[in-house]
Short mmCIF file of C-alpha atoms in Angstrom, two decimals:
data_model
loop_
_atom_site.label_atom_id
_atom_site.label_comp_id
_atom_site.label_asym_id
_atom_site.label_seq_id
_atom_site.Cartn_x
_atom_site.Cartn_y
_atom_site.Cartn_z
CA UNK A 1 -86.02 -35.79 70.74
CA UNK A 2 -83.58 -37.54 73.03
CA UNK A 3 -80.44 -39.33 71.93
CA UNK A 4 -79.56 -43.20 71.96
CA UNK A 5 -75.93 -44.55 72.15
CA UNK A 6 -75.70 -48.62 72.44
CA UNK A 7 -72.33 -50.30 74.35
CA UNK A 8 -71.42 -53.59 74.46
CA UNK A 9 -69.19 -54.17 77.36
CA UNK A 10 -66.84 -57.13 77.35
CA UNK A 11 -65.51 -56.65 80.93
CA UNK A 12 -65.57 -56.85 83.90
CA UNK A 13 -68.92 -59.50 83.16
CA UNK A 14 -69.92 -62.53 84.87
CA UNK A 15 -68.90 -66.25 83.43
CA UNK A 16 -71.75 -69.19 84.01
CA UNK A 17 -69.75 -69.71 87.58
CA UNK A 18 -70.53 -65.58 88.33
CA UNK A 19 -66.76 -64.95 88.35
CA UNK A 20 -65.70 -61.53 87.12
CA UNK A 21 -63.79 -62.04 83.57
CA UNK A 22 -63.30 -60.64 80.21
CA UNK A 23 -65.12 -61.99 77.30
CA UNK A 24 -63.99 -61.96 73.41
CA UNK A 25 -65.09 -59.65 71.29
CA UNK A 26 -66.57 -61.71 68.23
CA UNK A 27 -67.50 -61.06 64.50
CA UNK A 28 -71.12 -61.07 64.81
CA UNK A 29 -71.87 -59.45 67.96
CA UNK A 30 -69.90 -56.39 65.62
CA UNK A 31 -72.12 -56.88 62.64
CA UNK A 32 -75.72 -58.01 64.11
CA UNK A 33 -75.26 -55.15 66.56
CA UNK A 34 -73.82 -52.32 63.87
CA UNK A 35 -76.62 -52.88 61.63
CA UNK A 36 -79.27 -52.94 64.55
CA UNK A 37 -77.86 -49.65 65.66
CA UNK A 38 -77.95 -48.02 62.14
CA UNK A 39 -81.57 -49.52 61.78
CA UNK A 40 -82.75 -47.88 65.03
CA UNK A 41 -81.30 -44.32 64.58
CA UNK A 42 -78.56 -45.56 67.21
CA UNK A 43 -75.55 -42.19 66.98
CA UNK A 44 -72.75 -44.27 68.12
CA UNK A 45 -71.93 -48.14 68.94
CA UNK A 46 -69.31 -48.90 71.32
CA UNK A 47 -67.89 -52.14 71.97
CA UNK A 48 -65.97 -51.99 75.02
CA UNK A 49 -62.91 -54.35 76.34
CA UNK A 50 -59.84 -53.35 77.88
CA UNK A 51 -57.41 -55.58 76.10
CA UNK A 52 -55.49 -53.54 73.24
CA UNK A 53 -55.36 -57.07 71.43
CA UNK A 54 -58.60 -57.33 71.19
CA UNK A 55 -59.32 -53.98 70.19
CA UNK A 56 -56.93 -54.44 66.99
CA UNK A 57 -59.42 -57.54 66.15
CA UNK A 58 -62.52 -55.68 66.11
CA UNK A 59 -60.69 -52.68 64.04
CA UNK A 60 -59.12 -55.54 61.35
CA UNK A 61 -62.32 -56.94 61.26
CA UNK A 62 -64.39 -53.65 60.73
CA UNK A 63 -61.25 -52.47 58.37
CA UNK A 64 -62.32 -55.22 55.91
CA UNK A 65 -65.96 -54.09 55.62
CA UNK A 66 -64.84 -49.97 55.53
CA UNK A 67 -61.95 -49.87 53.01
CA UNK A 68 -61.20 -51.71 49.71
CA UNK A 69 -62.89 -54.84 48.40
CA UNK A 70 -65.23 -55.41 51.30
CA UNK A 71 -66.43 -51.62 51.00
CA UNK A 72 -66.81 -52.13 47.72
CA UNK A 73 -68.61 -55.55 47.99
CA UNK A 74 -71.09 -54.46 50.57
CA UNK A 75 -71.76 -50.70 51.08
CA UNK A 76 -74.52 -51.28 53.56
CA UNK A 77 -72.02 -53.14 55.81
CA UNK A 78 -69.62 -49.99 55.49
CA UNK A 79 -72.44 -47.91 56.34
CA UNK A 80 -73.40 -49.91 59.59
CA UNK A 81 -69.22 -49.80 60.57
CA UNK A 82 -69.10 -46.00 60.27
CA UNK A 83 -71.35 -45.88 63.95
CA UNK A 84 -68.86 -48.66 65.44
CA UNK A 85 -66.22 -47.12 68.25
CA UNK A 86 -63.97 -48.85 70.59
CA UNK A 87 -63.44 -47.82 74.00
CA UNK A 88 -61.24 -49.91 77.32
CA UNK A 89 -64.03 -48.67 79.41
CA UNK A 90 -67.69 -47.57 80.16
CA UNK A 91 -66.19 -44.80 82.13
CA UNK A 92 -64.31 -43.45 79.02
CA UNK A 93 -67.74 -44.43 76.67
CA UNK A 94 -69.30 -42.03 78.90
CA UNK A 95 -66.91 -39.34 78.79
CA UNK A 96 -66.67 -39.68 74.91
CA UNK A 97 -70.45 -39.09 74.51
CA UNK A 98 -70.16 -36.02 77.15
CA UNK A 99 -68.26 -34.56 74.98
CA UNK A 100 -69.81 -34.70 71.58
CA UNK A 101 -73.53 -33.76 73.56
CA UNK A 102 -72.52 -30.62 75.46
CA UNK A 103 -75.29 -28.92 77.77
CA UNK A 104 -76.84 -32.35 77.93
CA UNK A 105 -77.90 -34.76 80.72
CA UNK A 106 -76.68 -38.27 79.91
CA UNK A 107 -77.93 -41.38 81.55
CA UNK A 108 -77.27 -44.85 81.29
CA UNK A 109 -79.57 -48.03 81.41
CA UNK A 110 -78.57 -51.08 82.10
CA UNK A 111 -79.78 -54.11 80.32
CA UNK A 112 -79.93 -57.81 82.25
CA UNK A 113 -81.61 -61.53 81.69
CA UNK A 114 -81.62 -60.99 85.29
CA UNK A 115 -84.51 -59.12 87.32
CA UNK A 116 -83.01 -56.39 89.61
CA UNK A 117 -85.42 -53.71 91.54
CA UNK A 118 -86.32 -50.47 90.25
CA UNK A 119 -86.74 -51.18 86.60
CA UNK A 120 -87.89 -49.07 83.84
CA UNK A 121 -90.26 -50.26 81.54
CA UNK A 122 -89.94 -49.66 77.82
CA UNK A 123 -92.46 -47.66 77.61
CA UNK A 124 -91.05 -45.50 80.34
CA UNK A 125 -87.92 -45.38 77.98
CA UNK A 126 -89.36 -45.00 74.81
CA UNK A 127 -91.69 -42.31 75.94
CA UNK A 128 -88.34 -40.14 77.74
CA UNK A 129 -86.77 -40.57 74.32
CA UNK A 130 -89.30 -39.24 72.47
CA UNK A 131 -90.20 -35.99 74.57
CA UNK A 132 -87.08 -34.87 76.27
CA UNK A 133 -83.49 -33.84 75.05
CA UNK A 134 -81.56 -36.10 76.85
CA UNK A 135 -78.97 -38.68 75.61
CA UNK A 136 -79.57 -42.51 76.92
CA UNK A 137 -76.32 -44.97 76.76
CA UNK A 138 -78.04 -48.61 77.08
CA UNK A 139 -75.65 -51.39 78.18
CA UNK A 140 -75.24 -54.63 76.88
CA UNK A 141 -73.49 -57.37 78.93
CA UNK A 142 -72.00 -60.30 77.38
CA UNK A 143 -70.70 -63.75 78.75
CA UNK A 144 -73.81 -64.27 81.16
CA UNK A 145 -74.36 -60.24 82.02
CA UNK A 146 -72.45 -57.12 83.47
CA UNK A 147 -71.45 -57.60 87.20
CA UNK A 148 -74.06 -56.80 90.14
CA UNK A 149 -72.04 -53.49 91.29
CA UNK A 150 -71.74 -52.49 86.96
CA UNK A 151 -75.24 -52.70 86.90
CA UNK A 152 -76.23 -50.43 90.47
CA UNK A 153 -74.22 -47.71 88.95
CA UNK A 154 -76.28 -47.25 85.81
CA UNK A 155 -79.08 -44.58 86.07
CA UNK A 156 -81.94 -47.29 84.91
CA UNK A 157 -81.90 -50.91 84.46
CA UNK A 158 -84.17 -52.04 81.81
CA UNK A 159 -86.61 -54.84 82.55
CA UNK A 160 -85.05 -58.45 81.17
CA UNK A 161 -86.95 -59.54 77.50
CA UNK A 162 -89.68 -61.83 78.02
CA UNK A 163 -91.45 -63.83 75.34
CA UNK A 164 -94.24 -66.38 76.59
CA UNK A 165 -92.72 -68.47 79.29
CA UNK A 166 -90.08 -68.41 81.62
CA UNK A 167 -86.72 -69.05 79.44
CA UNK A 168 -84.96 -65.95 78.62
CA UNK A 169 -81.70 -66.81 77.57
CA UNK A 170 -81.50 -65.18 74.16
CA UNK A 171 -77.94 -64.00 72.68
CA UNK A 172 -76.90 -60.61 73.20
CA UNK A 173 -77.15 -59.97 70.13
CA UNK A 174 -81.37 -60.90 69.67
CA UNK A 175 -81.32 -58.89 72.73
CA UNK A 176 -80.02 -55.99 71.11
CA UNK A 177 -82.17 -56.07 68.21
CA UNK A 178 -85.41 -56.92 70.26
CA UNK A 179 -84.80 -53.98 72.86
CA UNK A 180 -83.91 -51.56 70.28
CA UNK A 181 -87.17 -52.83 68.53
CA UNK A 182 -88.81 -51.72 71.53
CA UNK A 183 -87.21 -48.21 72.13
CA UNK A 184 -87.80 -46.79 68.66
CA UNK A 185 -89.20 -49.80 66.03
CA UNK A 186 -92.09 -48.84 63.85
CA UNK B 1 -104.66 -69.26 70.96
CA UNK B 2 -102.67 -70.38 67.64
CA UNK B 3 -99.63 -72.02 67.43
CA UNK B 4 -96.46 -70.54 66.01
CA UNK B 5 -93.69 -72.08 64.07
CA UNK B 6 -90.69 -70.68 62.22
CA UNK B 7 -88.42 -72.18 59.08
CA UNK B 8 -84.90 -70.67 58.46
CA UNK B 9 -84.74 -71.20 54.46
CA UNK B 10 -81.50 -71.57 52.56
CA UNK B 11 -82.91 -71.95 49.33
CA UNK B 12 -83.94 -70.94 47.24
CA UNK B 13 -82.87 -67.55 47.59
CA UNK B 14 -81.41 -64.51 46.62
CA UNK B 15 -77.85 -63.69 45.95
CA UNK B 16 -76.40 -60.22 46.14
CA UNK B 17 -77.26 -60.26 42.38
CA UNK B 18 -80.65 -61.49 42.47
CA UNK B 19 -79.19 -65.18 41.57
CA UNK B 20 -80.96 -68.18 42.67
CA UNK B 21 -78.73 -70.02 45.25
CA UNK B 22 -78.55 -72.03 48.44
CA UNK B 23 -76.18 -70.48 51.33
CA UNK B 24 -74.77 -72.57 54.15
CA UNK B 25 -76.35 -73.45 57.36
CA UNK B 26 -74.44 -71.74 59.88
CA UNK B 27 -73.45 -72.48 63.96
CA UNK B 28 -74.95 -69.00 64.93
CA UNK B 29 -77.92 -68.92 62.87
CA UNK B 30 -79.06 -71.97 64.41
CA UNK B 31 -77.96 -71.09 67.95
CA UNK B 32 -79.99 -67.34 68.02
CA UNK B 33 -82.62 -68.49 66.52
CA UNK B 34 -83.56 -71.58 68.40
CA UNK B 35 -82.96 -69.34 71.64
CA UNK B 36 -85.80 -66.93 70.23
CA UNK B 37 -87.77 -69.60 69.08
CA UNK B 38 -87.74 -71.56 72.59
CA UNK B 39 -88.10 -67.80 74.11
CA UNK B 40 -91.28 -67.03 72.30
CA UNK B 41 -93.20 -69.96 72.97
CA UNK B 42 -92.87 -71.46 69.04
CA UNK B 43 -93.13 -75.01 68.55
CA UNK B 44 -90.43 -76.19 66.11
CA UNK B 45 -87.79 -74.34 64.35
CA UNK B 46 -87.09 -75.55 60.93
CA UNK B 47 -83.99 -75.82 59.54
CA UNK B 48 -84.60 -76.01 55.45
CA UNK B 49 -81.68 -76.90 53.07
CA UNK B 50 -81.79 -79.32 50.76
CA UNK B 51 -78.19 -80.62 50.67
CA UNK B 52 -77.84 -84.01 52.98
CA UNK B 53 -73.98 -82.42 53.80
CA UNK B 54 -75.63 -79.29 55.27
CA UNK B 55 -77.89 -80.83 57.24
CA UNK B 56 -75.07 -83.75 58.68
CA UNK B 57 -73.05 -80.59 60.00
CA UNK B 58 -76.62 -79.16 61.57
CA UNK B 59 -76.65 -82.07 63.26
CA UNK B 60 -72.78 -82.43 64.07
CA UNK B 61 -73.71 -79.19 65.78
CA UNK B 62 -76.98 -79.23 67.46
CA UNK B 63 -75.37 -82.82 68.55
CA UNK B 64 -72.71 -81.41 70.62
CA UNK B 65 -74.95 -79.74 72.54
CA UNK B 66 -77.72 -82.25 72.91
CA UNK B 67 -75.62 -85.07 74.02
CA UNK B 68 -72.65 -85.59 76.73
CA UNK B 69 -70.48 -82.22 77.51
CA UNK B 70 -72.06 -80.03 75.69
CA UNK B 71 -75.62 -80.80 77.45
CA UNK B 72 -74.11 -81.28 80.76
CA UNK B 73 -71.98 -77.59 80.52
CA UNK B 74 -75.18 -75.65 79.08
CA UNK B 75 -78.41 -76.88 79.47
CA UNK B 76 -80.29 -73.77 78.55
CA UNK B 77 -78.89 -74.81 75.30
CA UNK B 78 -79.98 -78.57 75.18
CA UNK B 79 -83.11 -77.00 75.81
CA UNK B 80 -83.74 -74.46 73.21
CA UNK B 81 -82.15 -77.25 70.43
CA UNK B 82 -85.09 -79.57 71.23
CA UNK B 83 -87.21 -77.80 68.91
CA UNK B 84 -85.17 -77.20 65.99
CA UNK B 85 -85.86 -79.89 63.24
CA UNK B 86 -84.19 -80.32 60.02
CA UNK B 87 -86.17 -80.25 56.45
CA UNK B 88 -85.01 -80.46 53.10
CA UNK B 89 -87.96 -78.38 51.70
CA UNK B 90 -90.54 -75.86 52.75
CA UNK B 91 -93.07 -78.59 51.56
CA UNK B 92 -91.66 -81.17 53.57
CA UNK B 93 -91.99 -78.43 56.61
CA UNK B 94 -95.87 -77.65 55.71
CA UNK B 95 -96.15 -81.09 55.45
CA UNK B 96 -94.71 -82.35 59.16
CA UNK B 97 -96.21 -79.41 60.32
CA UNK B 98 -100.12 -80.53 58.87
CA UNK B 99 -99.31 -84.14 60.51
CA UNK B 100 -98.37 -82.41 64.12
CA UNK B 101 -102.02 -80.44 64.04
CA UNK B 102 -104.91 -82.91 62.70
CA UNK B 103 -107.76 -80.53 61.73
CA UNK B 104 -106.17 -77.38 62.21
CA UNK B 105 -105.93 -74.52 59.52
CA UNK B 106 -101.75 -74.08 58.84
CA UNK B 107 -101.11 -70.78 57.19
CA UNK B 108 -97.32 -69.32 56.09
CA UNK B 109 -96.25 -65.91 56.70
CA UNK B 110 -92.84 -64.96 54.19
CA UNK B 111 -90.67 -62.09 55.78
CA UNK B 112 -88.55 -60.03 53.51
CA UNK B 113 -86.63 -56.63 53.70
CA UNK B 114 -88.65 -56.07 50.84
CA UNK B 115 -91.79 -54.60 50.23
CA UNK B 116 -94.39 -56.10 49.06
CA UNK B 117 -97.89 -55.50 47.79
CA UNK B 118 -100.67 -56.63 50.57
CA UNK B 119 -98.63 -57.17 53.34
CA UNK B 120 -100.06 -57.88 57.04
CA UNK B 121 -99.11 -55.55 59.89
CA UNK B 122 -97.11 -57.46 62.78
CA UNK B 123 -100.44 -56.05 65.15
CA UNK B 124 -103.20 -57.92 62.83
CA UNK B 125 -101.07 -61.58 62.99
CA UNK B 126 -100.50 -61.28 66.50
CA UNK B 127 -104.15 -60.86 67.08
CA UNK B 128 -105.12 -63.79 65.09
CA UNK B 129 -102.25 -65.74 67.17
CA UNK B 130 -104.06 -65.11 69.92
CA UNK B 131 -108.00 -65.20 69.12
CA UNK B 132 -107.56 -68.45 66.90
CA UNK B 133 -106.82 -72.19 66.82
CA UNK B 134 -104.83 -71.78 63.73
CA UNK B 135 -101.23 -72.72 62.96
CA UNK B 136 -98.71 -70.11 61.59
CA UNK B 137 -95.14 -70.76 60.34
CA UNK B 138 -93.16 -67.63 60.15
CA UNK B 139 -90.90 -68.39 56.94
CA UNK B 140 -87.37 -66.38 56.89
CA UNK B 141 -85.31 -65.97 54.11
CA UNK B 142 -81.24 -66.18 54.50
CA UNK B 143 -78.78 -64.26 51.68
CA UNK B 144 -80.59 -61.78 50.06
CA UNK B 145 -84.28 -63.11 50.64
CA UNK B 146 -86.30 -65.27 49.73
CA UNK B 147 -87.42 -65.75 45.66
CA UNK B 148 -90.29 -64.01 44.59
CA UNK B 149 -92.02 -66.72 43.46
CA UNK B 150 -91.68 -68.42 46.82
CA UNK B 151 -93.17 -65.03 48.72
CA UNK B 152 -95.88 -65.21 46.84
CA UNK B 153 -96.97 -68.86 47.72
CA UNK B 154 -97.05 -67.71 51.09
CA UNK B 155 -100.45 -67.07 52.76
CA UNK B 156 -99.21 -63.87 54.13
CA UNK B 157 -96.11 -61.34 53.65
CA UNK B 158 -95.38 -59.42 56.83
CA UNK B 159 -94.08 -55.78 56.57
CA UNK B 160 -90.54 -55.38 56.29
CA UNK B 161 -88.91 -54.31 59.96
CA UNK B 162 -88.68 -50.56 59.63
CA UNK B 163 -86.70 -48.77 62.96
CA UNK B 164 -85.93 -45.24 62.65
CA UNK B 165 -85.08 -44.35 58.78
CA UNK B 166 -84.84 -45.96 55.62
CA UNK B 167 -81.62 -48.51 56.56
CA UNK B 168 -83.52 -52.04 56.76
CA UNK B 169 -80.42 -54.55 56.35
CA UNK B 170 -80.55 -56.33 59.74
CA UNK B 171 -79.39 -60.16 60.04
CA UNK B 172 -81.80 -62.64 59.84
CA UNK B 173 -80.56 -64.03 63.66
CA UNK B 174 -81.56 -60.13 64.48
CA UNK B 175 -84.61 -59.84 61.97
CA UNK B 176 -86.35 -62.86 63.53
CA UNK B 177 -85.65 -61.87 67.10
CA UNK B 178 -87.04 -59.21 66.38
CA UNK B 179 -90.63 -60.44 64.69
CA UNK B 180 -90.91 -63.24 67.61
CA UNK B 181 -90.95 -60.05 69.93
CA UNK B 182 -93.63 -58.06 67.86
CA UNK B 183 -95.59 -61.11 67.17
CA UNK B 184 -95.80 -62.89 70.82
CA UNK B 185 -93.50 -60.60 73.19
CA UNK B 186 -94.70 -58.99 76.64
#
């Protein structure tokens, strides 16, 4: 049984004018995300940016839910937090989950509204989860999706979510939910 | 092939203490799930809360993005907020809904995290979606769920979205992306 780790990489991304920038890290995209993850068997969410300022958001934000009154209020929510990590990069994502998977062969995917050549199919995925050892890291872009040269480095690149016609602009954070759906949903 | 609708309630449901309430309409809520709805191929999102305020900030919102900047800086957006509609009761939904498809059957399907006696697997739904003429509107609960005695009006009670273990607490923006996918995704 392989392993699945989820990022969330705020930078460098694309803005509607493809210029390379930095997005925010929000308040949902932490929560719908965390609780996906936990729902899906997910070891470890990271949500990557390189700012320290905006790392000190997401951990005040996540500090609510994991100590105190918001523990208290809402232990599922803690629950969901406890899988959260913050990293500056996807290099140092990658290294992290080296580390805690020694011996193993780690591979990312790459996840885009966009279509790019050589994609996997879900079922391609879903079936290498399910029969080998190996650990998969799938990538979530925000702002309108990871840069072209991000997204030739990954190992895979997942083909983009399509319903019934031809829009597929859904938030990262349906994304996230949908394509975990895919990978391990009952 | 059917046709597929969804409603967002706000009340009556659940509070953390089983409490009959009605929570707020809020920005993102609409936003996902009008994405997802326009992505799937579903006809009109509802929008149910029965307070007039609620429904003038819906509007306030989905306004900013129909009309003038908003429309002209994203119109992926303008797009997907054509089919959301607002409704101050699931009657008045079922109702509009009826009026829309002379002669058709219309049929409600409750979700809940919940599990429920008689329930209808996502597969057996999405096959009548697709061999049928009838109508189905996909009812999702906000807070803690929808009241009992309003899941058991409905027609049919989907499963509750199971992933990988027993942790079923996703967000209702995720939850429905999720159930457009199983129910009409490729």
């Amino acid at each position: 049984m392989g392993e699945l780790y989820v990022a969330l990489i705020h930078a460098p991304v694309y803005n509607k004018n493809m210029e390379q920038i930095a997005t925010s890290i929000t308040n949902l995209d932490i929560h719908d995300i965390a609780r996906a993850a936990i729902t899906y068997g997910v070891n470890a969410y990271y949500v990557v940016h390189p700012g320290q300022a905006q790392q000190d958001l997401a951990k005040r934000i996540m500090g609510f839910w994991r100590e105190g009154y918001g523990a208290e209020y809402n232990p599922n929510r803690y629950e969901a937090f406890e899988r959260v990590r913050l990293a500056s990069t996807r290099e140092e994502v990658i290294t992290a989950i080296k580390n805690d998977n020694p011996g193993k062969r780690v591979f990312t995917a790459a996840t885009d509204a966009r279509l790019y050549p050589n994609t996997i199919a879900y079922t391609d995925l879903r079936s290498r989860l399910e029969n080998t050892d190996d650990v998969f890291v799938v990538l979530f872009g925000t702002g309108w999706g990871m840069i072209q040269e991000e997204m030739e480095k990954a190992d895979f690149i997942l083909q983009p979510v399509y319903g019934y016609g031809e829009y597929n602009h859904l938030s990262v954070r349906s994304a996230a939910a949908i394509i975990l759906d895919r990978l391990r949903g009952h």
